[in-house]
Coordinates of C-alpha atoms and ligand atoms in Angstrom, one line a residue:
X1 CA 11.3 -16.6 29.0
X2 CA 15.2 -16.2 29.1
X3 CA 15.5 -15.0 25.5
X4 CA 13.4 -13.6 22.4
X5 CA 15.0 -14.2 19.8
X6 CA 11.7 -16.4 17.6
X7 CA 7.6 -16.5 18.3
X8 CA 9.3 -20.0 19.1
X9 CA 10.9 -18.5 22.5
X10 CA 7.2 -16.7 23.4
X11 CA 5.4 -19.0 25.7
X12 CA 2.0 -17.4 25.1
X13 CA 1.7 -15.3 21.7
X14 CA -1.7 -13.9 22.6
X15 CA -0.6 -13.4 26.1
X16 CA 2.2 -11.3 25.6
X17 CA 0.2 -9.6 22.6
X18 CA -2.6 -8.2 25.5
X19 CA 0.2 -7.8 27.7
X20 CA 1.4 -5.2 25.2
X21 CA -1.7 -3.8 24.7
X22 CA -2.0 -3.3 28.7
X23 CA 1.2 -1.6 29.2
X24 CA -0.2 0.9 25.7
X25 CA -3.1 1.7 28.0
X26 CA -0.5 2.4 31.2
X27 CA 3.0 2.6 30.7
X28 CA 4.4 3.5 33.7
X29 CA 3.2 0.9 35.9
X30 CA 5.7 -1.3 36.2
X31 CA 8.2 1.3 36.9
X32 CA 9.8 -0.7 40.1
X33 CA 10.8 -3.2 38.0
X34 CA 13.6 -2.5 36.4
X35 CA 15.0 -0.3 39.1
X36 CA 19.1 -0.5 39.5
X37 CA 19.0 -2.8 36.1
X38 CA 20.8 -2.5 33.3
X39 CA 20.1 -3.0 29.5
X40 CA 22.8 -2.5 27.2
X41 CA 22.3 -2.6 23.1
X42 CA 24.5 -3.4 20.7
X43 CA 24.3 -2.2 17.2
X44 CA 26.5 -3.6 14.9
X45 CA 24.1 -2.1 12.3
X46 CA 22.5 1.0 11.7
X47 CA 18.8 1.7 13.7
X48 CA 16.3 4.2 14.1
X49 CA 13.0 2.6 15.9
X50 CA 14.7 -0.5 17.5
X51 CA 16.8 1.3 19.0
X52 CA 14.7 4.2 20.3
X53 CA 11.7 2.2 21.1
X54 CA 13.8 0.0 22.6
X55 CA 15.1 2.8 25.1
X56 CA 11.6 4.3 25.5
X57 CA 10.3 0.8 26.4
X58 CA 13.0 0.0 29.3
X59 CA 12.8 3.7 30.7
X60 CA 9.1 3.2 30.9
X61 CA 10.2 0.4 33.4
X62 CA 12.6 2.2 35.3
X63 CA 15.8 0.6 33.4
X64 CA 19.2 2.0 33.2
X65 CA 20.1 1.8 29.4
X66 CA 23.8 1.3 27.4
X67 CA 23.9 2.0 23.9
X68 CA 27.0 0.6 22.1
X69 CA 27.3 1.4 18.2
X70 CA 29.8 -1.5 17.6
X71 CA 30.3 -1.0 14.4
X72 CA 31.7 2.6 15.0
X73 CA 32.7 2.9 18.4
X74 CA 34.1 -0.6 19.5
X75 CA 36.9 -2.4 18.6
X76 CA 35.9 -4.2 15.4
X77 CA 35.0 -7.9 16.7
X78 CA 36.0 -11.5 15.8
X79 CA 33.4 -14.2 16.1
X80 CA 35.5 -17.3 14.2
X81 CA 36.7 -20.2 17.0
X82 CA 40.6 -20.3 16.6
X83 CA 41.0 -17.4 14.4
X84 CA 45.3 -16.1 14.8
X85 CA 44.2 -12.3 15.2
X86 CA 46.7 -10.7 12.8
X87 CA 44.4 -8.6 10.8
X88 CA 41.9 -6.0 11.1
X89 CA 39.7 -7.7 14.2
X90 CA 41.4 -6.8 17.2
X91 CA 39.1 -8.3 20.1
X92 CA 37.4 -12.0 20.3
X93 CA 33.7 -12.0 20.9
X94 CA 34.8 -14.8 23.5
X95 CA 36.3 -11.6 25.9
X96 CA 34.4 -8.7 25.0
X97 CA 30.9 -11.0 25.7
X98 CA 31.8 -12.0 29.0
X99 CA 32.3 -7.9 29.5
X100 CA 29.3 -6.9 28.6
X101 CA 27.5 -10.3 30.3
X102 CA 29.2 -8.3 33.7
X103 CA 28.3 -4.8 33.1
X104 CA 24.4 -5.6 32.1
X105 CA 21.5 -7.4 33.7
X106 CA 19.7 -7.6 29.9
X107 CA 21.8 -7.7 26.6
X108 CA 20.3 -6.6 23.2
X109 CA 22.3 -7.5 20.0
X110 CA 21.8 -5.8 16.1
X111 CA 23.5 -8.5 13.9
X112 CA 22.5 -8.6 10.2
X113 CA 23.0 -11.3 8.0
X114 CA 26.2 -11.1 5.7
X115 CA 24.4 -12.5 3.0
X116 CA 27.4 -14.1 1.3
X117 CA 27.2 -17.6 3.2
X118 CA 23.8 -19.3 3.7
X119 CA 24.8 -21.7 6.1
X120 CA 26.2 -19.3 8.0
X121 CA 23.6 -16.6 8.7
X122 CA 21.2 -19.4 9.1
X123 CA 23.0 -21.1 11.8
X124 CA 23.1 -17.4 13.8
X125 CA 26.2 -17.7 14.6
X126 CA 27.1 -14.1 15.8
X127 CA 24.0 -14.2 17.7
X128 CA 24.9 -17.6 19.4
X129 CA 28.0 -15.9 20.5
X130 CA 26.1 -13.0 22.6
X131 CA 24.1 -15.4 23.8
X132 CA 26.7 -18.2 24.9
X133 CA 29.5 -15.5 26.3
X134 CA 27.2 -12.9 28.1
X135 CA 25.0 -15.4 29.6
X136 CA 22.4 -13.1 30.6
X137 CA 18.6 -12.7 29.3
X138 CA 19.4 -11.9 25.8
X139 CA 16.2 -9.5 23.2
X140 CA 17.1 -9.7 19.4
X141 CA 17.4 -6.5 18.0
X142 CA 17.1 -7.9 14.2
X143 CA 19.2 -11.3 13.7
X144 CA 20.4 -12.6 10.7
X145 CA 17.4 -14.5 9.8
X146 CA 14.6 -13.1 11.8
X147 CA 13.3 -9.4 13.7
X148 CA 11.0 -10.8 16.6
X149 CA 10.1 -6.8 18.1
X150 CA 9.0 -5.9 14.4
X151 CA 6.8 -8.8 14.3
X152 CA 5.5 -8.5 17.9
X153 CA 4.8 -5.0 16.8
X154 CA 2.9 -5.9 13.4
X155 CA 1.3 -8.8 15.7
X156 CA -0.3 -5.3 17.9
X157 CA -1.0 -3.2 15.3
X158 CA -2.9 -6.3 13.1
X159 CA -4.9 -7.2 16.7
X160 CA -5.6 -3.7 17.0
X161 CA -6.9 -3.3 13.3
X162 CA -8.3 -6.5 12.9
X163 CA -12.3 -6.7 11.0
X164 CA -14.8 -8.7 12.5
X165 CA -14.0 -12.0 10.2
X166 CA -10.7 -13.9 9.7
X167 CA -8.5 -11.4 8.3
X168 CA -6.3 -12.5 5.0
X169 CA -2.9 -10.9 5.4
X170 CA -0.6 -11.0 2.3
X171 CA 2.4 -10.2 2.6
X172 CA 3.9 -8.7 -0.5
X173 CA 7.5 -8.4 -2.3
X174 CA 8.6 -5.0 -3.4
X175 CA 11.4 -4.1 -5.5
X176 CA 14.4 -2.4 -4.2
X177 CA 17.8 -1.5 -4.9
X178 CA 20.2 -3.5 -2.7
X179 CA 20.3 -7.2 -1.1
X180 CA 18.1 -6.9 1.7
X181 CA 17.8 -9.4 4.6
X182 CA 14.8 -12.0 4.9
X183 CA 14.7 -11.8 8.3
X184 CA 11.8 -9.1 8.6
X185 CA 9.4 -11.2 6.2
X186 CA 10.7 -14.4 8.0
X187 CA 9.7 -13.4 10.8
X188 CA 6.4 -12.3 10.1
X189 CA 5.3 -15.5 8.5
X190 CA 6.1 -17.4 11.1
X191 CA 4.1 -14.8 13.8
X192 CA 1.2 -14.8 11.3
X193 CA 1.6 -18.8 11.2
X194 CA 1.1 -18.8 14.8
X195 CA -2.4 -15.9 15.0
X196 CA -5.8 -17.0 13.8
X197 CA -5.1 -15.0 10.0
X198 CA -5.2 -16.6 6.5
X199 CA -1.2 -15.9 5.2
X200 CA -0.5 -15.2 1.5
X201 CA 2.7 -14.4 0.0
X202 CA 3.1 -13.5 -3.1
X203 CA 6.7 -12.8 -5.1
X204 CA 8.3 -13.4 -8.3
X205 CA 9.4 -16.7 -9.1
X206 CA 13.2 -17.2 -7.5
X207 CA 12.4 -15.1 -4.5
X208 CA 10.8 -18.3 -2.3
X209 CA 11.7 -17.6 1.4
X210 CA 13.3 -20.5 4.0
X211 CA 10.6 -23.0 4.5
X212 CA 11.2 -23.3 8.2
X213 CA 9.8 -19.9 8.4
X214 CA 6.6 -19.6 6.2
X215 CA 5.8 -22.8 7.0
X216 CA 2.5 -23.7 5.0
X217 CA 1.6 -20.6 3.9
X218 CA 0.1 -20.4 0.6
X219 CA 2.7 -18.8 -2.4
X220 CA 0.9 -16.9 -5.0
X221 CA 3.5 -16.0 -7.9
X222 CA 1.0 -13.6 -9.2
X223 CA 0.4 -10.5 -7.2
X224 CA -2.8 -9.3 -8.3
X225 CA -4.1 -12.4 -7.6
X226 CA -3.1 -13.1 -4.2
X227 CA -4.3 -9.4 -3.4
X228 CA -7.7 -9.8 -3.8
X229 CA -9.9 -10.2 -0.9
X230 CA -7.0 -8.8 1.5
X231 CA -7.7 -7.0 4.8
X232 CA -3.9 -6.6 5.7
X233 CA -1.3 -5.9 2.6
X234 CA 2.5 -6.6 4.4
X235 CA 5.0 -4.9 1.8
X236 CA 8.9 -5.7 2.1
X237 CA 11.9 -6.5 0.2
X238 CA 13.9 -9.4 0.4
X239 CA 16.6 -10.7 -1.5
X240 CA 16.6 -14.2 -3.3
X241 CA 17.0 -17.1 -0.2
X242 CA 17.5 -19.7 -3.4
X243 CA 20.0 -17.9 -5.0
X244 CA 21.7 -16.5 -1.8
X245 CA 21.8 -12.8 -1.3
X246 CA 21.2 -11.9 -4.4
X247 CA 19.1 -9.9 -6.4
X248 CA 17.2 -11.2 -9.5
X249 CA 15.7 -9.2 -12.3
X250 CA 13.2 -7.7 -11.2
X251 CA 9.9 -6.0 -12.4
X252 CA 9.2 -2.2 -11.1
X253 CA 5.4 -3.1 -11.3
X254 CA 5.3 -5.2 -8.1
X255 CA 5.9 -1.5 -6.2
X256 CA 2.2 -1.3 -4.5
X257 CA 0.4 1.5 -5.5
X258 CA -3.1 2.5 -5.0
X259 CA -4.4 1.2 -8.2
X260 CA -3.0 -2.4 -6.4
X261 CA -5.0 -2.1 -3.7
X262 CA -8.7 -2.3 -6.1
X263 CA -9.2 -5.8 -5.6
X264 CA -8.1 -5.6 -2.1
X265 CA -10.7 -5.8 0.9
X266 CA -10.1 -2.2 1.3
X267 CA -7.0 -3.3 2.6
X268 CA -4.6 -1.7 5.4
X269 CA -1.0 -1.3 4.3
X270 CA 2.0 -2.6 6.7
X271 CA 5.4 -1.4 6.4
X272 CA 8.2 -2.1 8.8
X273 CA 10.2 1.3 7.7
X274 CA 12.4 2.6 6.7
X275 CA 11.0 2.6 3.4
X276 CA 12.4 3.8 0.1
X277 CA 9.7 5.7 -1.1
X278 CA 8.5 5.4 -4.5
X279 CA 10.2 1.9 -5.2
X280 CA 9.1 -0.5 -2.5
X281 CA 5.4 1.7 -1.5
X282 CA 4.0 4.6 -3.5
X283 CA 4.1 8.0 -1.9
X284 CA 0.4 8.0 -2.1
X285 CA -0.3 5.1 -0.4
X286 CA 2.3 6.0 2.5
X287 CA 0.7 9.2 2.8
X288 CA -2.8 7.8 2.7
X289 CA -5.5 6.6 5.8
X290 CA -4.6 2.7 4.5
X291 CA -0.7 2.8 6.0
X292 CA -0.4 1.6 9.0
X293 CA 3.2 2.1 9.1
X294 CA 2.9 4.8 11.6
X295 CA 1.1 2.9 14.0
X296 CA 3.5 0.1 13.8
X297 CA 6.7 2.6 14.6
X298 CA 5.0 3.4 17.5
X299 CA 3.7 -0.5 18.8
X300 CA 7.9 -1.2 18.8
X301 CA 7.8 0.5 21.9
X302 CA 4.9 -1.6 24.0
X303 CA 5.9 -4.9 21.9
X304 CA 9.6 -3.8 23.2
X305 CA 8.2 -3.4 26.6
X306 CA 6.3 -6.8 27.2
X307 CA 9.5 -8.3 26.0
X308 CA 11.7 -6.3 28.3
X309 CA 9.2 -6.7 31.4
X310 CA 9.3 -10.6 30.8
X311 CA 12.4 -11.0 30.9
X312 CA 12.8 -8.9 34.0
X313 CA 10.1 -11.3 35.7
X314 CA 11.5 -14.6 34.8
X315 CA 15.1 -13.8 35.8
Ligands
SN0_401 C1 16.6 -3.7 7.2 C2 15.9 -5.0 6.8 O1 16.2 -6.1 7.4 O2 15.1 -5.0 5.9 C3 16.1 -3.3 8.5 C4 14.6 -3.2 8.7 C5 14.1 -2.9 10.0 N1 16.4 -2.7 6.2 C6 17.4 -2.3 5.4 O3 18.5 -2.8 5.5 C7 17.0 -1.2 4.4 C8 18.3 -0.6 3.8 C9 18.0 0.3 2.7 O4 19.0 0.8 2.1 O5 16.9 0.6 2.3

């Protein structure tokens, strides 16, 4: 594996899911491994767990780690081919890559999606550029359409969870007040695609995610149906992929609250924080047995860590 940035990168899902589990159980084992190597992290957003978990996860194997808040503390970036440099960007992503690519032995990149151009955050074209001008092992740290640590988390914490029989996962819109990115339900559907789980996903009519990531999971437009019979309820915000980036009117009642969760298989409740409380997930269920959101904070550290030692292996 040279890069994570998609399940589609992982050569072994249920490999690297044990592999996880393993370094859990013993995480200073590998701690030769990434002796005199250096991971650096860019943020050009804002983070709590990635980039914490992410640090925890390359100290546990002896890695050096760089933190660069590029969106404070750097010069602010330009990613277009061509562009006459006149205005508020003041360094190509063509130099500074090659820069970090010579500094670093593993690069980690934050990019959200802008939201305002489809095609654009589709194509990944800020991530591309890390990748291309660095040319070293590359870990997303949330692209603009998908967050593979959050899913390889959610993938642990499910495994470690999971009942005796095929578990049905829903994964469940929640209100909110902003445009959100897709990329953290994207990116779960297509991890769930690939684990032996029944996917549902249920959201109001106009909120339909990108295909190419949820794949043939079944849509259920009405919530308290799709609920029913679910072991695993996945709650998230995403903004409308049909009408791009934006948000439609919406309906308070699809916040999941306790009384939701009836018809459910007494059903565990996912979260990839941070969560606004009391719009997306009820206080009572956050502060219930059923979350699970603590347990997935802490996974992003070993999900970070088989990443990290993989790509230390294979390069
Ligand atoms: C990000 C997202 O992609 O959903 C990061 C999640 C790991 N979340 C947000 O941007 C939430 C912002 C807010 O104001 O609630």
């Amino acid at each position: 594996m040279r890069q994570f940035t998609s399940v589609a990168d992982v050569p072994d899902v249920q490999a690297m899911i044990q592999e996880a589990l393993a370094l859990k159980a013993n995480p200073f084992a590998f701690q030769h491994l990434g002796k005199n190597k250096t991971l650096g992290l860019v943020f050009l957003n804002p983070s709590l767990r990635t980039r914490m978990s992410t640090q925890i996860a390359a100290q546990h194997l002896g890695m050096q780690v760089i933190t660069l808040n590029a969106d404070k503390d750097g010069w602010a970036l330009e990613f277009q081919d061509g562009a006459v440099m006149n205005g508020a960007t003041v360094e190509h992503i063509r130099d500074a890559a090659p820069v970090l690519g010579s500094y670093c032995d593993v690069i980690g990149v934050r990019c959200f999606p802008g939201l305002q151009h489809r095609e654009t955050d589709d194509q990944e074209h800020i991530m591309r550029q890390f990748i291309r001008y660095t040319g070293k092992p590359y870990v997303s740290l949330e692209s603009a359409t998908l967050h593979p640590l959050q899913s390889l988390a959610d993938a642990i914490t499910l495994t470690e969870n999971r009942p005796k029989h095929r578990p049905r996962v829903v994964l469940s819109w929640a209100p909110h007040i902003k445009p959100i990115p897709h990329a953290v339900a994207n990116s779960f559907a297509e991890w769930m695609n690939r684990m032996d789980v029944e996917l549902v996903i249920t959201h109001p009519e106009g909120y339909e995610l990108n295909p190419a990531y949820s794949g043939t999971a079944r849509v259920e437009y009405n919530q308290q149906k799709a609920l029913e019979g679910a072991d695993f309820v996945y709650v998230k915000n995403w903004s409308s992929y049909r009408d791009y980036g934006k948000i439609l009117p919406q309906d308070p009642s699809w916040m999941l609250t306790l009384s939701h969760l009836n018809a459910t298989n007494q059903a565990r409740v996912m979260h990839c924080l941070p969560v606004r409380r009391n719009v997306e997930l009820s206080d009572e269920i956050l502060d219930s047995p059923a979350s699970l959101v603590q347990e997935q904070a802490r996974n992003r550290v070993f999900a970070a860590q088989a990443v990290l030692k993989q790509l230390l292996e294979k390069n």
